[in-house]
XYZ file of C-alpha atoms in Angstrom:
719
model
C -75.476 47.542 -11.928
C -78.510 49.208 -13.521
C -81.667 49.881 -11.570
C -80.845 48.085 -8.339
C -84.049 49.231 -6.642
C -86.192 47.430 -9.225
C -84.570 44.049 -8.714
C -86.167 41.299 -6.675
C -84.002 39.426 -4.156
C -84.057 36.228 -6.205
C -82.967 38.044 -9.337
C -80.347 39.983 -7.351
C -78.944 36.758 -5.939
C -78.774 35.164 -9.404
C -76.994 38.249 -10.746
C -74.428 38.247 -7.954
C -73.737 34.541 -8.428
C -73.138 35.145 -12.138
C -70.771 38.009 -11.295
C -68.680 35.614 -9.184
C -67.924 33.667 -12.357
C -67.611 36.469 -14.903
C -66.093 39.427 -13.018
C -62.722 39.886 -11.343
C -62.498 40.023 -7.572
C -61.983 43.777 -7.258
C -64.963 44.571 -9.496
C -67.192 42.168 -7.556
C -66.353 43.863 -4.256
C -67.083 47.282 -5.773
C -70.494 46.101 -7.004
C -71.287 44.549 -3.623
C -70.433 47.809 -1.891
C -72.917 49.629 -4.172
C -75.635 47.053 -3.566
C -75.195 47.204 0.215
C -75.347 50.995 0.300
C -78.339 51.425 -2.031
C -80.676 48.523 -1.299
C -82.934 48.287 1.775
C -82.555 45.543 4.392
C -85.605 43.705 3.080
C -83.875 42.968 -0.237
C -80.424 42.385 1.275
C -81.887 39.831 3.662
C -82.176 37.266 0.833
C -78.518 37.495 -0.251
C -76.888 37.642 3.194
C -76.433 33.870 3.822
C -75.046 33.334 0.324
C -72.691 36.308 0.678
C -71.323 35.073 4.006
C -70.713 31.596 2.562
C -69.098 32.989 -0.584
C -66.628 34.919 1.597
C -65.757 32.398 4.320
C -66.550 29.185 2.467
C -69.103 26.500 3.180
C -69.280 24.682 6.493
C -68.341 21.388 4.840
C -65.210 22.964 3.331
C -66.207 22.285 -0.279
C -66.631 25.972 -1.145
C -63.337 27.733 -0.408
C -64.634 31.297 -0.599
C -62.041 34.049 -0.500
C -59.533 31.731 1.221
C -58.475 34.368 3.728
C -56.007 31.970 5.370
C -53.841 32.005 2.226
C -54.471 35.602 1.095
C -51.330 37.646 1.736
C -50.239 41.131 0.808
C -46.843 39.934 -0.377
C -48.283 37.672 -3.064
C -51.676 39.266 -3.845
C -51.447 42.904 -2.720
C -54.547 44.182 -4.550
C -56.940 41.421 -3.485
C -55.477 41.519 0.033
C -56.163 45.246 0.430
C -59.653 45.089 -1.073
C -60.673 42.115 1.112
C -59.501 43.789 4.314
C -61.327 47.021 3.449
C -64.528 45.149 2.619
C -64.491 43.118 5.868
C -63.223 45.888 8.143
C -65.382 46.671 11.221
C -66.358 49.932 9.503
C -66.509 48.407 6.008
C -69.429 47.459 3.742
C -69.898 43.936 5.108
C -70.275 45.090 8.692
C -72.629 47.864 7.593
C -74.760 45.164 5.997
C -74.711 43.218 9.261
C -75.894 46.214 11.258
C -78.544 47.102 8.694
C -80.014 43.593 8.985
C -79.529 43.624 12.759
C -81.822 46.640 13.048
C -84.632 44.635 11.430
C -84.098 41.651 13.793
C -83.697 39.055 11.045
C -82.708 35.506 12.023
C -80.596 32.951 10.119
C -80.266 29.217 10.695
C -76.907 27.701 11.593
C -76.766 23.852 11.685
C -76.040 22.402 15.106
C -74.177 19.534 13.415
C -71.245 21.874 12.629
C -70.808 23.078 16.209
C -67.895 21.745 18.314
C -68.318 18.183 19.545
C -69.266 18.789 23.209
C -71.792 21.509 22.296
C -73.361 19.427 19.543
C -73.672 16.383 21.797
C -75.208 18.438 24.586
C -77.836 20.078 22.380
C -78.728 16.806 20.693
C -79.321 15.332 24.147
C -81.532 18.353 24.960
C -79.148 19.618 27.628
C -78.632 23.352 27.498
C -74.919 24.272 27.180
C -73.498 26.413 29.937
C -72.500 29.178 27.543
C -75.240 31.808 27.271
C -74.479 32.137 23.579
C -76.774 29.189 22.843
C -79.618 30.116 25.143
C -83.024 30.643 23.482
C -81.599 29.935 20.030
C -82.102 26.207 19.444
C -84.826 25.535 16.883
C -86.196 22.086 16.159
C -86.873 21.373 12.464
C -90.340 21.464 11.067
C -91.839 18.259 9.708
C -89.432 16.841 7.176
C -86.488 18.900 8.468
C -82.968 17.564 8.428
C -81.749 18.540 11.900
C -81.407 21.040 14.704
C -80.491 24.657 13.974
C -79.506 27.753 15.888
C -81.543 30.878 15.078
C -78.824 33.568 14.994
C -79.010 37.297 14.515
C -76.904 38.741 11.635
C -73.925 39.667 13.833
C -73.808 36.195 15.386
C -74.271 34.491 12.019
C -71.433 36.483 10.465
C -69.034 35.839 13.352
C -69.930 32.139 13.538
C -68.911 31.694 9.911
C -65.810 33.857 10.318
C -64.596 31.901 13.360
C -65.354 28.414 12.039
C -63.629 29.124 8.707
C -60.327 28.769 10.583
C -61.203 25.088 11.016
C -63.162 24.273 7.856
C -60.851 26.032 5.393
C -57.426 24.425 5.098
C -54.249 25.878 3.651
C -54.576 24.986 -0.037
C -51.542 26.879 -1.311
C -49.147 24.442 -2.955
C -46.867 26.870 -4.782
C -45.378 28.733 -1.825
C -45.279 28.692 1.929
C -47.934 30.853 3.549
C -47.090 32.517 6.840
C -50.237 32.394 9.004
C -49.354 35.601 10.852
C -49.297 37.528 7.561
C -52.579 36.214 6.176
C -55.701 38.326 5.765
C -57.517 36.098 8.260
C -54.941 36.705 10.983
C -55.070 40.470 10.378
C -58.877 40.453 10.530
C -58.891 38.552 13.832
C -56.531 41.150 15.269
C -58.675 43.985 13.888
C -61.937 42.581 15.278
C -60.373 42.015 18.698
C -59.059 45.574 18.864
C -62.416 46.979 17.754
C -64.829 44.960 19.899
C -62.503 44.383 22.880
C -60.801 47.797 23.066
C -57.934 48.309 25.486
C -58.491 52.066 25.576
C -61.684 53.773 26.675
C -64.777 52.334 28.320
C -67.155 52.546 25.347
C -67.045 50.580 22.094
C -66.931 52.521 18.824
C -70.474 53.115 17.528
C -71.725 51.015 14.614
C -71.069 52.571 11.179
C -74.657 53.764 10.578
C -76.403 57.042 10.034
C -76.809 59.335 13.074
C -79.665 58.189 15.241
C -79.647 54.687 13.751
C -79.015 52.788 16.951
C -78.645 49.027 16.752
C -80.805 47.304 19.328
C -79.335 44.536 21.420
C -80.681 41.045 20.790
C -84.050 40.571 22.405
C -84.680 37.459 24.485
C -86.623 34.771 22.679
C -88.787 32.068 24.129
C -87.186 28.633 23.951
C -88.543 26.263 21.336
C -88.031 23.222 23.563
C -87.423 22.722 27.288
C -83.766 22.046 28.094
C -82.056 20.655 31.126
C -79.280 22.981 32.215
C -75.964 21.829 33.602
C -73.446 23.809 35.615
C -74.028 27.374 36.698
C -75.317 29.785 34.078
C -73.513 33.082 33.826
C -76.127 35.674 33.038
C -75.242 37.858 30.115
C -73.596 41.059 31.226
C -75.805 42.882 28.774
C -79.045 41.719 30.392
C -77.788 42.474 33.885
C -76.794 46.038 33.100
C -79.739 46.927 30.885
C -82.085 45.874 33.675
C -80.589 48.580 35.883
C -80.372 51.299 33.245
C -83.209 53.829 33.133
C -82.465 54.574 29.506
C -80.393 52.803 26.891
C -79.116 56.099 25.600
C -77.768 56.975 29.045
C -74.790 54.629 28.622
C -73.872 53.500 25.109
C -71.653 50.741 26.508
C -74.621 48.989 28.090
C -76.236 48.895 24.649
C -73.168 47.756 22.743
C -71.379 45.416 25.167
C -73.323 42.526 23.682
C -71.052 42.734 20.658
C -67.957 42.248 22.846
C -69.475 39.373 24.767
C -70.852 37.700 21.633
C -67.575 38.016 19.711
C -65.536 36.536 22.559
C -67.951 33.684 23.199
C -68.013 32.738 19.517
C -64.215 32.774 19.233
C -63.774 30.696 22.396
C -66.510 28.213 21.467
C -65.359 27.696 17.874
C -61.619 27.588 18.587
C -61.291 26.054 22.037
C -64.449 24.172 23.022
C -63.670 20.940 21.159
C -63.019 18.927 24.312
C -65.212 18.767 27.401
C -63.774 17.792 30.776
C -65.350 14.347 30.482
C -64.033 13.892 26.940
C -60.576 15.056 28.010
C -60.483 12.504 30.835
C -61.557 9.720 28.476
C -58.878 10.690 25.955
C -56.128 9.935 28.470
C -56.638 6.321 27.375
C -54.410 5.396 24.403
C -57.286 3.438 22.863
C -59.474 6.518 22.339
C -59.195 8.101 18.913
C -58.814 11.866 18.597
C -62.022 13.648 17.654
C -60.414 16.940 16.623
C -56.865 17.780 15.599
C -55.905 21.473 15.726
C -53.486 22.817 13.132
C -50.528 25.114 13.607
C -52.501 28.009 12.070
C -55.293 27.332 14.547
C -52.913 27.516 17.509
C -51.315 30.738 16.262
C -54.703 32.432 16.075
C -55.557 31.220 19.591
C -52.279 32.704 20.810
C -53.274 36.025 19.268
C -56.568 35.810 21.182
C -54.755 35.028 24.451
C -52.337 37.931 24.068
C -55.130 40.391 23.308
C -57.264 39.185 26.215
C -54.342 39.791 28.578
C -53.957 43.307 27.219
C -57.738 43.794 27.388
C -58.076 42.656 31.013
C -54.914 44.500 32.072
C -56.360 47.751 30.719
C -58.887 47.685 33.559
C -58.911 50.980 35.421
C -57.685 50.877 39.033
C -60.489 50.370 41.507
C -61.483 53.540 43.386
C -60.888 53.703 47.101
C -64.547 54.315 47.842
C -66.889 51.329 47.250
C -69.766 53.689 46.561
C -67.763 55.419 43.867
C -67.069 52.069 42.211
C -70.749 51.189 41.969
C -71.488 54.410 40.112
C -68.447 54.781 37.889
C -67.673 51.241 36.689
C -68.941 50.767 33.145
C -70.202 47.455 31.755
C -67.077 47.163 29.609
C -64.863 47.620 32.666
C -66.695 44.853 34.517
C -66.396 42.674 31.433
C -62.614 43.134 31.543
C -62.616 41.941 35.138
C -64.171 38.545 34.387
C -63.216 37.919 30.755
C -60.441 35.360 31.397
C -61.719 33.394 34.419
C -65.312 33.198 33.205
C -64.999 32.693 29.452
C -61.512 31.385 28.650
C -59.651 29.632 31.453
C -61.317 26.209 31.554
C -61.614 25.691 27.800
C -58.050 26.883 27.191
C -56.715 24.552 29.904
C -58.391 21.484 28.394
C -57.290 22.569 24.901
C -53.664 22.866 26.077
C -53.844 19.532 27.897
C -54.930 17.863 24.667
C -52.161 19.526 22.645
C -49.497 18.548 25.184
C -50.613 14.939 25.082
C -51.353 14.455 21.370
C -49.235 16.923 19.371
C -46.483 15.293 17.250
C -43.005 15.199 18.790
C -41.516 17.677 16.316
C -40.637 21.348 16.062
C -44.207 22.356 15.150
C -45.009 22.098 18.878
C -43.321 25.507 19.176
C -46.664 27.165 18.310
C -48.420 25.402 21.218
C -45.525 26.165 23.545
C -45.538 29.893 22.784
C -49.314 30.059 23.230
C -48.954 28.426 26.654
C -46.099 30.727 27.687
C -48.087 33.762 26.540
C -50.927 32.811 28.862
C -48.514 32.257 31.769
C -47.061 35.771 31.492
C -49.852 38.368 31.648
C -47.319 40.911 32.903
C -45.816 41.034 29.417
C -49.043 42.625 28.159
C -49.627 45.067 31.007
C -49.751 48.761 30.097
C -46.859 49.609 32.419
C -43.580 48.307 31.055
C -40.661 47.377 33.345
C -37.741 49.793 33.191
C -35.034 48.906 30.744
C -31.853 47.660 32.355
C -28.423 48.010 30.839
C -27.433 44.653 32.325
C -30.269 42.806 30.506
C -31.079 40.862 33.657
C -34.512 39.203 34.021
C -36.939 41.394 35.934
C -38.635 40.064 39.021
C -42.311 39.152 38.671
C -44.336 41.609 40.721
C -46.304 40.369 43.720
C -49.479 41.828 42.229
C -49.575 38.816 39.850
C -49.704 36.337 42.732
C -53.509 36.180 42.547
C -53.422 35.345 38.833
C -50.818 32.623 39.397
C -52.786 31.086 42.266
C -56.072 31.103 40.344
C -54.311 29.514 37.340
C -52.133 27.105 39.326
C -52.675 24.063 37.071
C -51.658 26.101 34.038
C -48.219 26.416 35.615
C -47.745 23.141 37.476
C -49.567 20.335 35.663
C -48.752 21.627 32.196
C -45.106 22.009 33.244
C -45.064 18.315 34.171
C -46.713 17.556 30.828
C -43.972 19.476 29.051
C -41.293 17.515 30.911
C -42.864 14.270 29.719
C -42.691 15.544 26.141
C -39.118 16.777 26.508
C -37.920 13.354 27.690
C -39.311 11.822 24.482
C -37.960 14.493 22.148
C -34.743 14.505 20.161
C -32.898 17.210 22.113
C -29.959 16.983 19.736
C -32.120 18.999 17.336
C -31.516 22.750 17.928
C -35.233 23.550 17.512
C -36.252 21.064 20.191
C -33.457 22.155 22.518
C -34.538 25.771 22.090
C -38.056 24.922 23.288
C -36.586 23.519 26.516
C -34.546 26.695 26.862
C -37.663 28.865 26.367
C -39.560 27.093 29.145
C -36.564 27.191 31.474
C -36.121 30.913 30.833
C -39.774 31.698 31.612
C -39.931 29.650 34.818
C -36.551 31.035 35.952
C -37.926 34.578 36.213
C -37.191 35.887 39.708
C -40.025 35.456 42.226
C -42.145 33.295 39.877
C -41.180 29.948 41.432
C -41.832 31.342 44.915
C -45.348 32.442 43.940
C -46.100 29.061 42.345
C -44.900 27.334 45.519
C -47.116 29.639 47.602
C -50.083 28.648 45.421
C -49.358 24.970 46.017
C -49.175 25.569 49.758
C -52.546 27.335 49.687
C -54.072 24.401 47.827
C -52.638 21.848 50.246
C -53.937 23.640 53.331
C -56.584 21.543 55.123
C -60.235 22.402 54.703
C -61.613 23.320 58.086
C -65.083 24.538 57.220
C -67.480 23.238 54.609
C -67.204 19.428 54.473
C -68.934 19.085 51.098
C -66.366 20.631 48.810
C -68.521 20.405 45.720
C -70.882 23.027 47.169
C -68.055 25.451 47.784
C -66.903 25.702 44.244
C -69.800 27.759 42.986
C -70.203 30.055 45.985
C -68.885 33.561 46.255
C -65.829 33.574 48.533
C -66.986 36.227 51.017
C -66.604 34.321 54.284
C -65.373 36.186 57.325
C -62.450 35.150 59.473
C -64.776 33.693 62.110
C -65.395 30.666 59.886
C -61.699 29.898 59.690
C -60.555 29.735 63.255
C -56.800 29.773 62.783
C -56.568 31.274 59.294
C -56.494 34.970 58.515
C -59.395 35.955 56.224
C -57.102 36.771 53.299
C -55.340 33.407 53.494
C -58.613 31.514 53.743
C -60.019 33.391 50.764
C -56.876 32.746 48.679
C -56.895 29.048 49.588
C -60.556 28.829 48.640
C -59.869 30.361 45.220
C -56.989 27.981 44.494
C -59.044 24.932 45.476
C -61.971 26.163 43.394
C -59.682 26.537 40.392
C -58.087 23.099 40.715
C -61.240 21.102 41.426
C -63.252 23.116 38.932
C -60.863 22.121 36.126
C -60.009 18.562 37.110
C -62.974 17.334 39.126
C -63.422 16.376 42.758
C -61.332 13.185 42.622
C -58.220 14.871 41.243
C -54.944 13.822 42.868
C -52.644 16.836 42.720
C -48.947 16.337 41.991
C -46.786 19.060 43.451
C -44.539 20.804 40.965
C -41.863 20.994 43.654
C -42.574 17.496 44.949
C -40.611 14.286 44.500
C -42.991 12.794 41.897
C -42.417 15.564 39.371
C -38.733 15.738 40.208
C -38.416 12.023 39.441
C -39.611 12.664 35.889
C -36.099 13.894 35.302
C -33.974 11.917 37.746
C -30.348 12.383 38.639
C -29.150 9.740 36.205
C -30.898 11.502 33.337
C -29.456 14.869 34.320
C -25.991 13.335 34.450
C -26.597 11.750 31.068
C -27.678 15.063 29.545
C -24.615 16.849 30.952
C -22.151 14.176 29.865
C -23.726 12.951 26.658
C -20.542 13.440 24.692
C -18.412 11.500 27.172
C -20.777 8.586 27.684
C -21.678 8.146 24.026
C -18.625 5.942 23.509
C -16.660 3.515 25.638
C -12.910 3.043 25.897
C -12.704 1.173 22.584
C -14.699 3.842 20.741
C -17.708 1.544 20.366
C -21.248 2.526 21.304
C -22.430 1.267 24.669
C -25.735 -0.446 25.207
C -28.616 1.779 26.404
C -29.573 1.656 30.057
C -31.683 -1.485 30.614
C -32.916 -3.811 33.319
C -32.883 -7.601 33.115
C -36.221 -9.418 33.060
C -37.582 -12.864 32.224
C -38.234 -11.718 28.649
C -34.834 -10.157 28.177
C -33.667 -6.550 28.429
C -36.217 -3.784 29.076
C -35.378 -0.138 28.455
C -35.498 2.273 31.396
C -36.622 5.910 30.935
C -32.944 6.822 30.773
C -32.410 4.174 28.094
C -35.282 5.582 26.014
C -33.768 9.050 26.335
C -30.381 7.693 25.200
C -31.856 6.025 22.114
C -34.030 9.013 21.116
C -31.070 11.383 21.290
C -28.667 8.996 19.555
C -26.359 8.666 22.556
C -26.415 4.848 22.664
C -27.853 2.060 20.605
C -28.126 -1.712 20.402
C -25.676 -3.457 18.098
C -28.301 -5.395 16.197
C -26.788 -7.687 13.561
C -28.315 -9.928 10.928
C -28.355 -13.498 12.242
C -30.016 -15.429 9.421
C -28.758 -16.934 6.187
C -26.377 -14.423 4.618
C -27.680 -15.373 1.175
C -31.198 -14.354 2.188
C -30.374 -10.884 3.494
C -32.503 -8.030 2.102
C -31.190 -6.599 -1.147
C -28.979 -3.601 -0.386
C -29.017 -0.261 -2.162
C -25.516 -0.940 -3.492
C -26.610 -4.218 -5.149
C -28.344 -4.959 -8.431
C -31.630 -6.678 -7.546
C -31.823 -8.715 -10.764
C -28.257 -10.003 -10.450
C -28.777 -10.885 -6.769
C -31.721 -13.116 -7.643
C -30.018 -14.729 -10.674
C -26.769 -15.398 -8.807
C -28.693 -16.852 -5.858
C -30.416 -19.339 -8.167
C -27.095 -20.266 -9.793
C -25.406 -20.687 -6.396
C -28.297 -22.830 -5.159
C -28.025 -25.132 -8.178
C -24.245 -25.526 -7.759
C -24.517 -26.111 -4.004
C -27.202 -28.739 -4.452
C -25.225 -30.549 -7.183
C -21.750 -30.476 -5.604
C -22.571 -30.513 -1.878
C -20.953 -33.902 -1.228
C -17.820 -33.074 -3.202
C -17.389 -29.764 -1.328
C -17.793 -31.577 1.977
C -15.011 -33.996 1.051
C -12.663 -31.265 -0.164
C -13.123 -29.111 2.939
C -12.431 -32.073 5.214
C -8.947 -32.611 3.743
C -5.957 -31.464 5.802
C -3.619 -30.689 2.896
C -3.199 -27.498 0.881
C -6.279 -28.232 -1.279
C -8.445 -28.563 1.829
C -7.134 -25.322 3.264
C -7.717 -23.538 -0.057
C -11.294 -24.825 -0.240
C -12.015 -23.868 3.361
C -10.794 -20.331 2.596
C -13.456 -19.940 -0.110
C -16.293 -22.023 1.309
C -18.176 -21.775 4.585
C -16.678 -23.930 7.325
C -19.102 -26.714 8.333
C -19.175 -26.122 12.099
C -21.881 -24.986 14.475
C -21.964 -21.172 14.588
C -23.407 -19.724 17.762
C -24.355 -16.078 17.935
C -26.430 -14.033 20.326
C -29.361 -12.133 18.892
C -28.706 -8.580 20.079
C -32.135 -7.290 20.959
C -33.526 -5.471 24.017
C -36.446 -7.901 24.307
C -35.296 -11.333 23.110
C -33.042 -13.372 25.335
C -32.858 -16.621 23.307
C -29.610 -17.696 21.729
C -29.861 -18.876 18.139
C -27.752 -21.543 16.450
C -27.172 -22.138 12.766
C -25.362 -24.951 10.944
C -24.427 -24.201 7.326
C -22.385 -26.640 5.270
C -19.742 -25.680 2.678
C -21.266 -23.760 -0.160
C -20.579 -21.385 -3.010
C -21.650 -17.744 -2.741
C -21.673 -15.623 -5.909
C -23.648 -12.686 -4.477
C -20.541 -10.494 -4.341
C -20.715 -10.267 -8.163
C -24.026 -8.329 -7.857
C -22.351 -5.465 -5.999
C -22.091 -2.278 -8.036
C -18.656 -1.699 -6.557
C -17.423 -5.083 -7.815
C -18.973 -4.544 -11.242
C -17.416 -1.082 -11.595
C -14.047 -2.428 -10.504
C -14.194 -5.195 -13.145
C -15.271 -2.739 -15.850
C -12.316 -0.496 -15.018
C -9.923 -3.478 -15.368
C -11.396 -4.416 -18.759
C -11.220 -0.775 -19.867
C -7.559 -0.421 -18.874
C -6.716 -3.779 -20.488
C -8.179 -2.554 -23.776
C -5.549 0.217 -23.860
C -2.909 -2.517 -24.033
C -4.777 -4.403 -26.774
C -5.833 -7.202 -24.379
C -9.198 -8.683 -25.289
C -11.990 -9.702 -22.855
C -10.958 -13.404 -22.878
C -7.331 -12.637 -22.160
C -8.268 -10.105 -19.490
C -10.557 -12.651 -17.783
C -7.714 -15.222 -17.795
C -5.317 -12.697 -16.238
C -7.876 -11.850 -13.520
C -8.338 -15.534 -12.651
C -4.559 -16.148 -12.528
C -4.049 -13.084 -10.353
C -6.781 -14.070 -7.929
C -5.429 -17.662 -7.718
C -1.980 -16.310 -6.737
C -3.595 -14.029 -4.100
C -5.642 -16.929 -2.671
C -2.541 -19.162 -2.552
C -0.569 -16.577 -0.604
C -3.490 -15.984 1.804
C -3.851 -19.742 2.335
C -0.166 -20.152 3.208
C -0.059 -17.216 5.626
C -3.420 -17.816 7.331
C -2.772 -19.026 10.879
C -6.275 -20.446 11.188
C -9.327 -20.860 9.030
C -11.632 -17.867 8.656
C -14.895 -17.794 6.698
C -14.344 -15.970 3.457
C -16.266 -12.698 3.108
C -16.631 -10.773 -0.113
């Protein structure tokens, strides 16, 4: 690109837009790299919003951008490699971000595209609890269209990157795209490893020239007074910088804002779509879903959960001396200590609750299940690995994880009950669905895990002996001495306090806890259902080899299915023998019948029945051979009583059909093929269609005569 330093931003932007149409992808990325390296921040400032949108797509999803969700190395190796290099934490795009960050530019992000609870809160002028939104809300000038967030370049870039998981859908129609192999999935993993490192206590420095430090975001005065709800968690950055004599003394205190900002953006964009109030309202079946996560979305969240476990588990052991801890702990180390309980736990819990209650009852729920099980097992992502055993026996869960289990009690107990409710409504005959039950059973069967969950429930159920107003306890630091708890040891009182804070903080003060090892949860899968699951092959049929009715109870309206009966029907173990009870001539047209012939033959039969009804009545009433022959072919004129086999209807129906002709059997493809075969074989013997028809009629008359003589009693003729 000739003379880049002489170009104005508007002309540069027009040139780059033209290149998007006329140049191949690889050449465009090469030109962008040159522009980013050679032009100053003042000129790059004008193209930054367009460049971000051209990569990640527009917020409304109309502009697809690079479609990172569908970009894979197996199908597009060149574009895949170039895109990852360009968007790498040390690549050209991030260098552009840091170059603009140094100049403290701001970019508007519409509040209308934020997750539902955040958008509603800001529009009501209530400041969200997350510090990510503090001092950023800007009201529009006269004639503006809406509220905006004033974001720095790093925030603006990460907002677009995170929200593209939701706005950009999988548009590949030619082949199946594996989400875990897409460029987007790889980039999420790369950003997490870079900005939330599991090794070391300092983030890698920004890819700039030596001495080009990137300042942390400076506080800005709010544009409008907001009412705050909840307890604000002060940014770790602000807290540590206030106590640092020099920013250069500890690089982590300068750069931890990138870690905190990245995590907050990912959690807000991917998980904060349901507030606690919205979640409670959505328990009603009449409330429509406001947001439906996709399988790709859940897989990316699982990647985040796994990395956060590894990140928090990489925390260095606390020193024995408290004074040593105060001097040696870095800001990044303290961030690891609070990353899950402060930033993730509540939003992930509500997100999982929604998925358990609203996800379709099919095998795609496996993604949600694995994400849940990943969160429940932080020991799988600890740096120390359990010793390998030749017997392949499950290893006992260490007691050091008891605190995590107690402070995440609802993640284990309430979501387990939610899974049981799903399992009882799932077709467990399907191997994929049965495997999900096996996965959960295998995780919860780990030695010592059930005991620690039970201990957490016991701590929660212990009576409160101190502060009567529980709502004031939840946001206090649990540092009470044993004197406050007369009969409790200090450690037990502190553990009980933490469990109660967790439960009431997630579910509210009026929450009625259901014990995982109590009778209410046990009754979700009662003894009859367990017996049914163990003996499904034996109970599927009775002595005569016919299906039994599902388990029901009698009511005024008829039979009502029990939970066991629903399980039997879903898994195909039993069924109702529902039969057609109406006029046989008016049955729905079957797949083995010709629709045109059915309608024509019905009209012909109706005409004949209307014209010869009296004559057929007289013939069928005779007691001689002619009467018996007619009764064999025509419907017997007596009252037919049948029971409508339905689980809900108890009324018996009666029908009274007189003698009539039915020609519908001639519309059956089987009958037509059989007749064509007879005519075809007859042609080999030089028998014409008329002669063949006469032979067929004579043969059928002889068959009907024999059947009439040997019939012990009259039976309605069925074709």
